[in-house]
Short mmCIF file of C-alpha atoms and ligand atoms in Angstrom, two decimals:
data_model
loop_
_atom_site.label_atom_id
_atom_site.label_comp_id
_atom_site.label_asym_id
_atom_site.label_seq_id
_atom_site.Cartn_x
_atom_site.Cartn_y
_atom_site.Cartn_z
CA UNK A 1 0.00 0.00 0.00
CA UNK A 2 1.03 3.52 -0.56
CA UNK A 3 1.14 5.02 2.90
CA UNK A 4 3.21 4.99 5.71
CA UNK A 5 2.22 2.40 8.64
CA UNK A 6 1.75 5.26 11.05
CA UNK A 7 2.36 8.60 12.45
CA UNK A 8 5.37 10.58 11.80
CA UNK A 9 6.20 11.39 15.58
CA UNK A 10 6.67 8.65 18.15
CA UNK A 11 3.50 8.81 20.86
CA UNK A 12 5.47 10.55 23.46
CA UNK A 13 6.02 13.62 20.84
CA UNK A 14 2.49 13.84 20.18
CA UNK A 15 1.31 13.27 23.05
CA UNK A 16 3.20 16.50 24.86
CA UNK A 17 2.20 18.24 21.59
CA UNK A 18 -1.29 17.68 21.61
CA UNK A 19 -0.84 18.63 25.24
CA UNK A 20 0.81 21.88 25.24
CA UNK A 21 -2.29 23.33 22.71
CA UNK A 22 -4.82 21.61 25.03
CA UNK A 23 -6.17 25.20 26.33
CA UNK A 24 -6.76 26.55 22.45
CA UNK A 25 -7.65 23.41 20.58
CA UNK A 26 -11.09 24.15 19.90
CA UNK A 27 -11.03 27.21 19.11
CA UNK A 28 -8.38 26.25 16.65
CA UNK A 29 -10.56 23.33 15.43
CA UNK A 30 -13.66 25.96 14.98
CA UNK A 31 -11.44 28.55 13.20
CA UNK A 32 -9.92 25.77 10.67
CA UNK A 33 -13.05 24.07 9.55
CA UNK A 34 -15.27 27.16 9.57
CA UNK A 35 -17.51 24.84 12.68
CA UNK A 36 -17.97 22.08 10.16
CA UNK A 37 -16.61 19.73 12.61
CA UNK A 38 -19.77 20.09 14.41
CA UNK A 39 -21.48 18.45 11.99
CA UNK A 40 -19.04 16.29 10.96
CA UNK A 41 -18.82 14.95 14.83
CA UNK A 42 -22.93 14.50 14.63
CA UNK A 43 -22.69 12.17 11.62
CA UNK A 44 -20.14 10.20 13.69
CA UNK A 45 -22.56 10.01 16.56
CA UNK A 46 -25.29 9.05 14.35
CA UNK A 47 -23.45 6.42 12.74
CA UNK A 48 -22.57 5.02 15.91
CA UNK A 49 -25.66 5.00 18.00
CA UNK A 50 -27.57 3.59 14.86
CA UNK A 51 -29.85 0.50 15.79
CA UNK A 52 -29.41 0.83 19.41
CA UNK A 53 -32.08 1.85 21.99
CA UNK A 54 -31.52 5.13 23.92
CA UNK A 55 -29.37 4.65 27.16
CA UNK A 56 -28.39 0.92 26.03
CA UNK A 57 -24.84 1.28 24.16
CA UNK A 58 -21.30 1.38 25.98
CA UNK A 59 -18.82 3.28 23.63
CA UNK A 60 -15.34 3.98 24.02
CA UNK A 61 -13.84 7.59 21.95
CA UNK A 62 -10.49 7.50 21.73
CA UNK A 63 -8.45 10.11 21.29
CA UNK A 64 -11.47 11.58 22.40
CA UNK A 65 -9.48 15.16 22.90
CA UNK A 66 -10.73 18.15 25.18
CA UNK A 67 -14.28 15.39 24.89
CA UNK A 68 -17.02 17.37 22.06
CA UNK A 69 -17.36 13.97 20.66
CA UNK A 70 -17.96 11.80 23.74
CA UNK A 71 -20.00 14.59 25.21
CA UNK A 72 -22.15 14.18 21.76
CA UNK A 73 -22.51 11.02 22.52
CA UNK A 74 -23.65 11.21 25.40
CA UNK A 75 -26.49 13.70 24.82
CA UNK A 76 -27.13 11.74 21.70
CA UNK A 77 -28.39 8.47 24.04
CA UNK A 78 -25.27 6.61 24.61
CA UNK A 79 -25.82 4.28 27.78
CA UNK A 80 -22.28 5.14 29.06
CA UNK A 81 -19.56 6.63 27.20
CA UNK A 82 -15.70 6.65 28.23
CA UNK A 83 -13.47 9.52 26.63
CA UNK A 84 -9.73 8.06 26.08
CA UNK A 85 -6.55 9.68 25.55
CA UNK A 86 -3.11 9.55 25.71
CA UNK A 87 -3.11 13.31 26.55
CA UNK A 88 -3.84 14.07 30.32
CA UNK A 89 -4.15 18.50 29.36
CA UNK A 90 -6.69 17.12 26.85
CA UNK A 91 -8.91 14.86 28.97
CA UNK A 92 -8.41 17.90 31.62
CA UNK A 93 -10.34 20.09 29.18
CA UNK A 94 -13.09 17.25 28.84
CA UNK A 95 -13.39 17.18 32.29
CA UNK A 96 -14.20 20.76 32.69
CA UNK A 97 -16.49 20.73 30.21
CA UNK A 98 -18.36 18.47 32.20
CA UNK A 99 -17.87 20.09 35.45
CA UNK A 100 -19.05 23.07 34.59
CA UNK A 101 -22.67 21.79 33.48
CA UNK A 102 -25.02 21.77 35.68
CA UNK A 103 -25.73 18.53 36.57
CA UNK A 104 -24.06 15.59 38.41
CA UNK A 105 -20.03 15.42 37.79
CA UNK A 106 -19.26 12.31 36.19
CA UNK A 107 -22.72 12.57 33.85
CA UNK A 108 -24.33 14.41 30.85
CA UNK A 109 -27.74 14.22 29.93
CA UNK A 110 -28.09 11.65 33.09
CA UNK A 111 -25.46 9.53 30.78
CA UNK A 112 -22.23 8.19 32.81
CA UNK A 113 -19.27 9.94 31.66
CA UNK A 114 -15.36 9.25 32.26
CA UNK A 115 -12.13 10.50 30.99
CA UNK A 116 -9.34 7.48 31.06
CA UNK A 117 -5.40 8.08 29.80
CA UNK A 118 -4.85 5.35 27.67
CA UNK A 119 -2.82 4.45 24.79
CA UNK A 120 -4.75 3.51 21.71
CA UNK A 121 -2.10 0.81 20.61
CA UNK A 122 -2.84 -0.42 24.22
CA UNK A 123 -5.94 0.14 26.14
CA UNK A 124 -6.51 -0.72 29.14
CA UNK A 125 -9.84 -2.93 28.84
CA UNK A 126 -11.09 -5.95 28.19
CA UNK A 127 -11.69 -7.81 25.00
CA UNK A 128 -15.11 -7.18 23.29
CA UNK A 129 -16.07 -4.25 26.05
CA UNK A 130 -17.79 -2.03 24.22
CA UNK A 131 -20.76 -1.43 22.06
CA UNK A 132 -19.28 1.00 19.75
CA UNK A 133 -16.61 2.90 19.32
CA UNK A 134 -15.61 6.13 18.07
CA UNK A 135 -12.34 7.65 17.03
CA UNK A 136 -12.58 11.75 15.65
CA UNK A 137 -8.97 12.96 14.10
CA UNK A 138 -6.99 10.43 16.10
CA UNK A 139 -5.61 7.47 14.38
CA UNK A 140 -3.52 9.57 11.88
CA UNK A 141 -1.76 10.40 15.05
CA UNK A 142 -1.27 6.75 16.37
CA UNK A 143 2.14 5.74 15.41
CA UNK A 144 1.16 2.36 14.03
CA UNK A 145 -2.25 2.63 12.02
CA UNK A 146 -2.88 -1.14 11.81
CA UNK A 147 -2.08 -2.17 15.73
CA UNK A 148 -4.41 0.88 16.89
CA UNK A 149 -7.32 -0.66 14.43
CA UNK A 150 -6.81 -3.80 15.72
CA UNK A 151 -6.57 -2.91 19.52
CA UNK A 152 -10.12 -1.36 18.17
CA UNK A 153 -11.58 -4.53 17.28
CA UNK A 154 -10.60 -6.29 20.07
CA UNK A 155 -12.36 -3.80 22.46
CA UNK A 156 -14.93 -4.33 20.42
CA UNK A 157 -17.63 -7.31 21.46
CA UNK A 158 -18.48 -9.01 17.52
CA UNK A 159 -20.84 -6.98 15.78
CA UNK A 160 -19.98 -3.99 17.64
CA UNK A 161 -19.46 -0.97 15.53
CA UNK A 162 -16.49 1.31 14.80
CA UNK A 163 -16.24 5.22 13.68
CA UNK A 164 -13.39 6.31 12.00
CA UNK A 165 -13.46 10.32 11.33
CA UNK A 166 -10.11 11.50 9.65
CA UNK A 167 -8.87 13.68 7.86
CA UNK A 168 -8.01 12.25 4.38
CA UNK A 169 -5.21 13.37 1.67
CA UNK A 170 -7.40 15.46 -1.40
CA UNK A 171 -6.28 14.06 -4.94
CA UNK A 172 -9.22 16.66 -6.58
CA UNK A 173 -7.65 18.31 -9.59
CA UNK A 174 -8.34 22.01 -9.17
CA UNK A 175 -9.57 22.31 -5.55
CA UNK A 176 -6.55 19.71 -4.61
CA UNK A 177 -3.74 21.96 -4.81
CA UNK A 178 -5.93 25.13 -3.46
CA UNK A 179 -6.65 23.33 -0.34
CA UNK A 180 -2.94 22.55 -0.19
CA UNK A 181 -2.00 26.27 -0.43
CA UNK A 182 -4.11 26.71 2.34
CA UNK A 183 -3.62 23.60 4.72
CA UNK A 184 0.53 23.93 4.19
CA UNK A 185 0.87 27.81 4.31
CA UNK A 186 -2.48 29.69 5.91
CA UNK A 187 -2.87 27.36 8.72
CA UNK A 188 0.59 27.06 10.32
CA UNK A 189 0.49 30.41 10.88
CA UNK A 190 -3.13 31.09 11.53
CA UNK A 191 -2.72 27.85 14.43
CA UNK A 192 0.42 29.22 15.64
CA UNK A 193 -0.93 32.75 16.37
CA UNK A 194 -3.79 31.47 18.14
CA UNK A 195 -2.08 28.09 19.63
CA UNK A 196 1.20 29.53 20.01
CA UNK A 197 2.42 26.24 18.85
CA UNK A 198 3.70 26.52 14.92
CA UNK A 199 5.30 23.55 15.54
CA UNK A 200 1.96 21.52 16.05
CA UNK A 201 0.16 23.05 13.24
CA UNK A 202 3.33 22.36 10.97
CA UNK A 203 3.00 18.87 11.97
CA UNK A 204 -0.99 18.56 10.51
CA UNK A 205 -0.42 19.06 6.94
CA UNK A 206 2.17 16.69 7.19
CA UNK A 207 0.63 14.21 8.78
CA UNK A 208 -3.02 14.15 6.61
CA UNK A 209 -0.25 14.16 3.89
CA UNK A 210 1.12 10.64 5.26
CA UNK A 211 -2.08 9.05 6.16
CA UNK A 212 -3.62 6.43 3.32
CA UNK A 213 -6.13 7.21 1.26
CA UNK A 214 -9.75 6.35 2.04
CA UNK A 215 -9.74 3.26 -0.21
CA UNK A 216 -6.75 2.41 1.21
CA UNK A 217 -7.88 2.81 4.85
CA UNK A 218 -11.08 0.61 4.37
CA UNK A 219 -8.64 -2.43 3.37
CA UNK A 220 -6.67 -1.89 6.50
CA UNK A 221 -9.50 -1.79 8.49
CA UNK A 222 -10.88 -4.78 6.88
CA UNK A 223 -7.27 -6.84 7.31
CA UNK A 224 -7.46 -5.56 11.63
CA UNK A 225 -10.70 -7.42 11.63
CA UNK A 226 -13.72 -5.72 10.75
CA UNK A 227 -16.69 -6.56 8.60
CA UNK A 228 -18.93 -4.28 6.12
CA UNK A 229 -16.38 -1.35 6.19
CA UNK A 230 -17.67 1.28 4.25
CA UNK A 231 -16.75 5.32 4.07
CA UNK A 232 -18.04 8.37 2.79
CA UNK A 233 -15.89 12.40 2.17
CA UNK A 234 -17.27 15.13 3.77
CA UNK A 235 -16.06 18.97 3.51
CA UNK A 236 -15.37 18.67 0.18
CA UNK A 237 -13.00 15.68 0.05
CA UNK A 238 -11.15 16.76 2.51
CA UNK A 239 -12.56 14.29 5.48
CA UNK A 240 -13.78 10.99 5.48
CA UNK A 241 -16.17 8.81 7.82
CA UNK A 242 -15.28 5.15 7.92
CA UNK A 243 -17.40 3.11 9.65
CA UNK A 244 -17.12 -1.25 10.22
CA UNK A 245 -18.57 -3.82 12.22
CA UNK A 246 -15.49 -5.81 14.41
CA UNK A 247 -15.49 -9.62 13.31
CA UNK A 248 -14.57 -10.68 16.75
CA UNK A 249 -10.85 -10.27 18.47
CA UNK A 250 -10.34 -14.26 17.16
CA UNK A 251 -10.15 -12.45 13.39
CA UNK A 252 -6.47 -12.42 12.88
CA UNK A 253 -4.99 -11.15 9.53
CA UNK A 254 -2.41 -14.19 7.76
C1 SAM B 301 -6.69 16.08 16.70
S1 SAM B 301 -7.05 15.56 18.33
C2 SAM B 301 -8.70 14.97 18.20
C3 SAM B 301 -9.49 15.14 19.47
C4 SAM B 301 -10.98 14.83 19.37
N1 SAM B 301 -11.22 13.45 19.03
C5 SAM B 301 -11.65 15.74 18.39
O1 SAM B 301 -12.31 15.26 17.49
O2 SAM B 301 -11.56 16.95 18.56
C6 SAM B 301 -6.11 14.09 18.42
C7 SAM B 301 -6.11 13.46 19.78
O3 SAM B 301 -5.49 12.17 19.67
C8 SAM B 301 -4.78 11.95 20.87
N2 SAM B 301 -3.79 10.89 20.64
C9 SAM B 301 -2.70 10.94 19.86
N3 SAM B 301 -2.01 9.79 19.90
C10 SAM B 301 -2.72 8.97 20.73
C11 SAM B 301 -2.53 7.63 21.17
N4 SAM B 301 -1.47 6.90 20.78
N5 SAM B 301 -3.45 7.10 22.01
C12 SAM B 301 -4.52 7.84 22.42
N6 SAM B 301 -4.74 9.10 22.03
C13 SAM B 301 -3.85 9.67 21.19
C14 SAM B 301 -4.16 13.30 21.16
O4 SAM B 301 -3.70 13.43 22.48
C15 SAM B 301 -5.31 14.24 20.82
O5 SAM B 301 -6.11 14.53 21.92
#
């Protein structure tokens, strides 16, 4: 295949990177998408919740960040969602959030809510724990794409379904290289005004740039052991939903 196995920085790297722009990260992610990731986030949850009845699924987001998407979740009629990340500043942001609603710490919208540091190429729970599970601009930063998908299925129970929201590299003729000029030069520097972190916002160009193609990541999903893998691009190309059904932790790819 024509992409690299996995991230370009080792987990420690991105993990104090992804860290040290905890505080501005949303706003960041607001600014750079124009809020589409709102609605890109919603189409996750959807996808995710589909077929179960309200307050019955258990679903794991990782990478789950400063926590919009396992918040979403929650509201959305998760049973019980736990946030994962590898970045304590991050999950200290999701925690916050949660705090400062008015309700119960520990819940939203009556839903159990918890924020775990974990390692996506080694979580710490059990095989085939969850329901369904969610993962919003994370893997591309996982340093091995096809152990974190199959750490996935095995948290998975069989038939449980996965979420894969990613960024995706845009081979579009015209638009291609115009979203280029702007991902490479105009967001650096808009990121590292507003992170204070040009380093971090170097580092996402180049990393989209890395990670395989959709087609690409549907047959390495498929190979870490999930079934009926299918995606569609949203914001023009430039992001894709992936979504599977784990086979069962016994799958093992020959
Ligand atoms: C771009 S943010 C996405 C956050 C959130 N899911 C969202 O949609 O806004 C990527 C997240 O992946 C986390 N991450 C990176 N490598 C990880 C790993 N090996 N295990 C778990 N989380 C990781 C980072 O700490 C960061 O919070």
């Amino acid at each position: 295949m024509d992409h690299r196995p996995g991230a370009l920085r080792s987990r420690n790297d991105v993990g104090e990177m992804f860290g040290r722009i905890a505080g501005r990260y949303d706003l960041m992610n607001r600014v750079m998408t124009g809020g589409r990731d709102v609605a890109w986030r919603k189409l996750t949850v959807q996808g995710a919740l589909r077929g179960f009845a309200p307050g019955t699924a258990r679903v794991l987001d990782l990478a789950t960040g400063t926590g919009d998407l396992a918040i979403a979740l929650a509201e959305a009629g998760a049973g019980e969602v736990v946030g994962a990340d590898i970045a304590e500043p991050m999950l200290r942001e999701a925690s916050m959030k949660v705090r400062n609603r008015a309700e119960n710490p520990g819940t939203v919208a009556g839903v159990p809510i918890s924020w775990v540091v974990a390692d996506g190429l080694s979580l710490p729970f059990e095989d085939n724990e969850f329901d369904a599970l969610t993962v919003a601009f994370g893997l591309r930063n996982m340093p091995d794409y096809d152990a974190a998908l199959r750490e996935m299925a095995r948290v998975l129970r069989p038939g449980g379904r996965v979420l894969v929201l990613e960024m995706t590299p845009l081979r579009a003729p015209v638009i291609g290289p115009l979203f280029d000029l702007y991902f490479t030069k105009v967001v650096p520097v808009v990121g590292g005004v507003l992170s204070g972190d040009y380093d971090a916002y170097r580092y996402l160009p180049a990393s989209v740039a890395a990670f395989p193609p959709a087609g690409n990541l549907a047959a390495m999903m498929e190979s870490a052991g999930f079934g009926r893998v299918s995606w569609r691009l949203l914001g023009g190309g430039t992001v894709a939903l992936h979504s599977g059904i784990s086979l069962g932790g016994a799958f093992i790819d020959a």
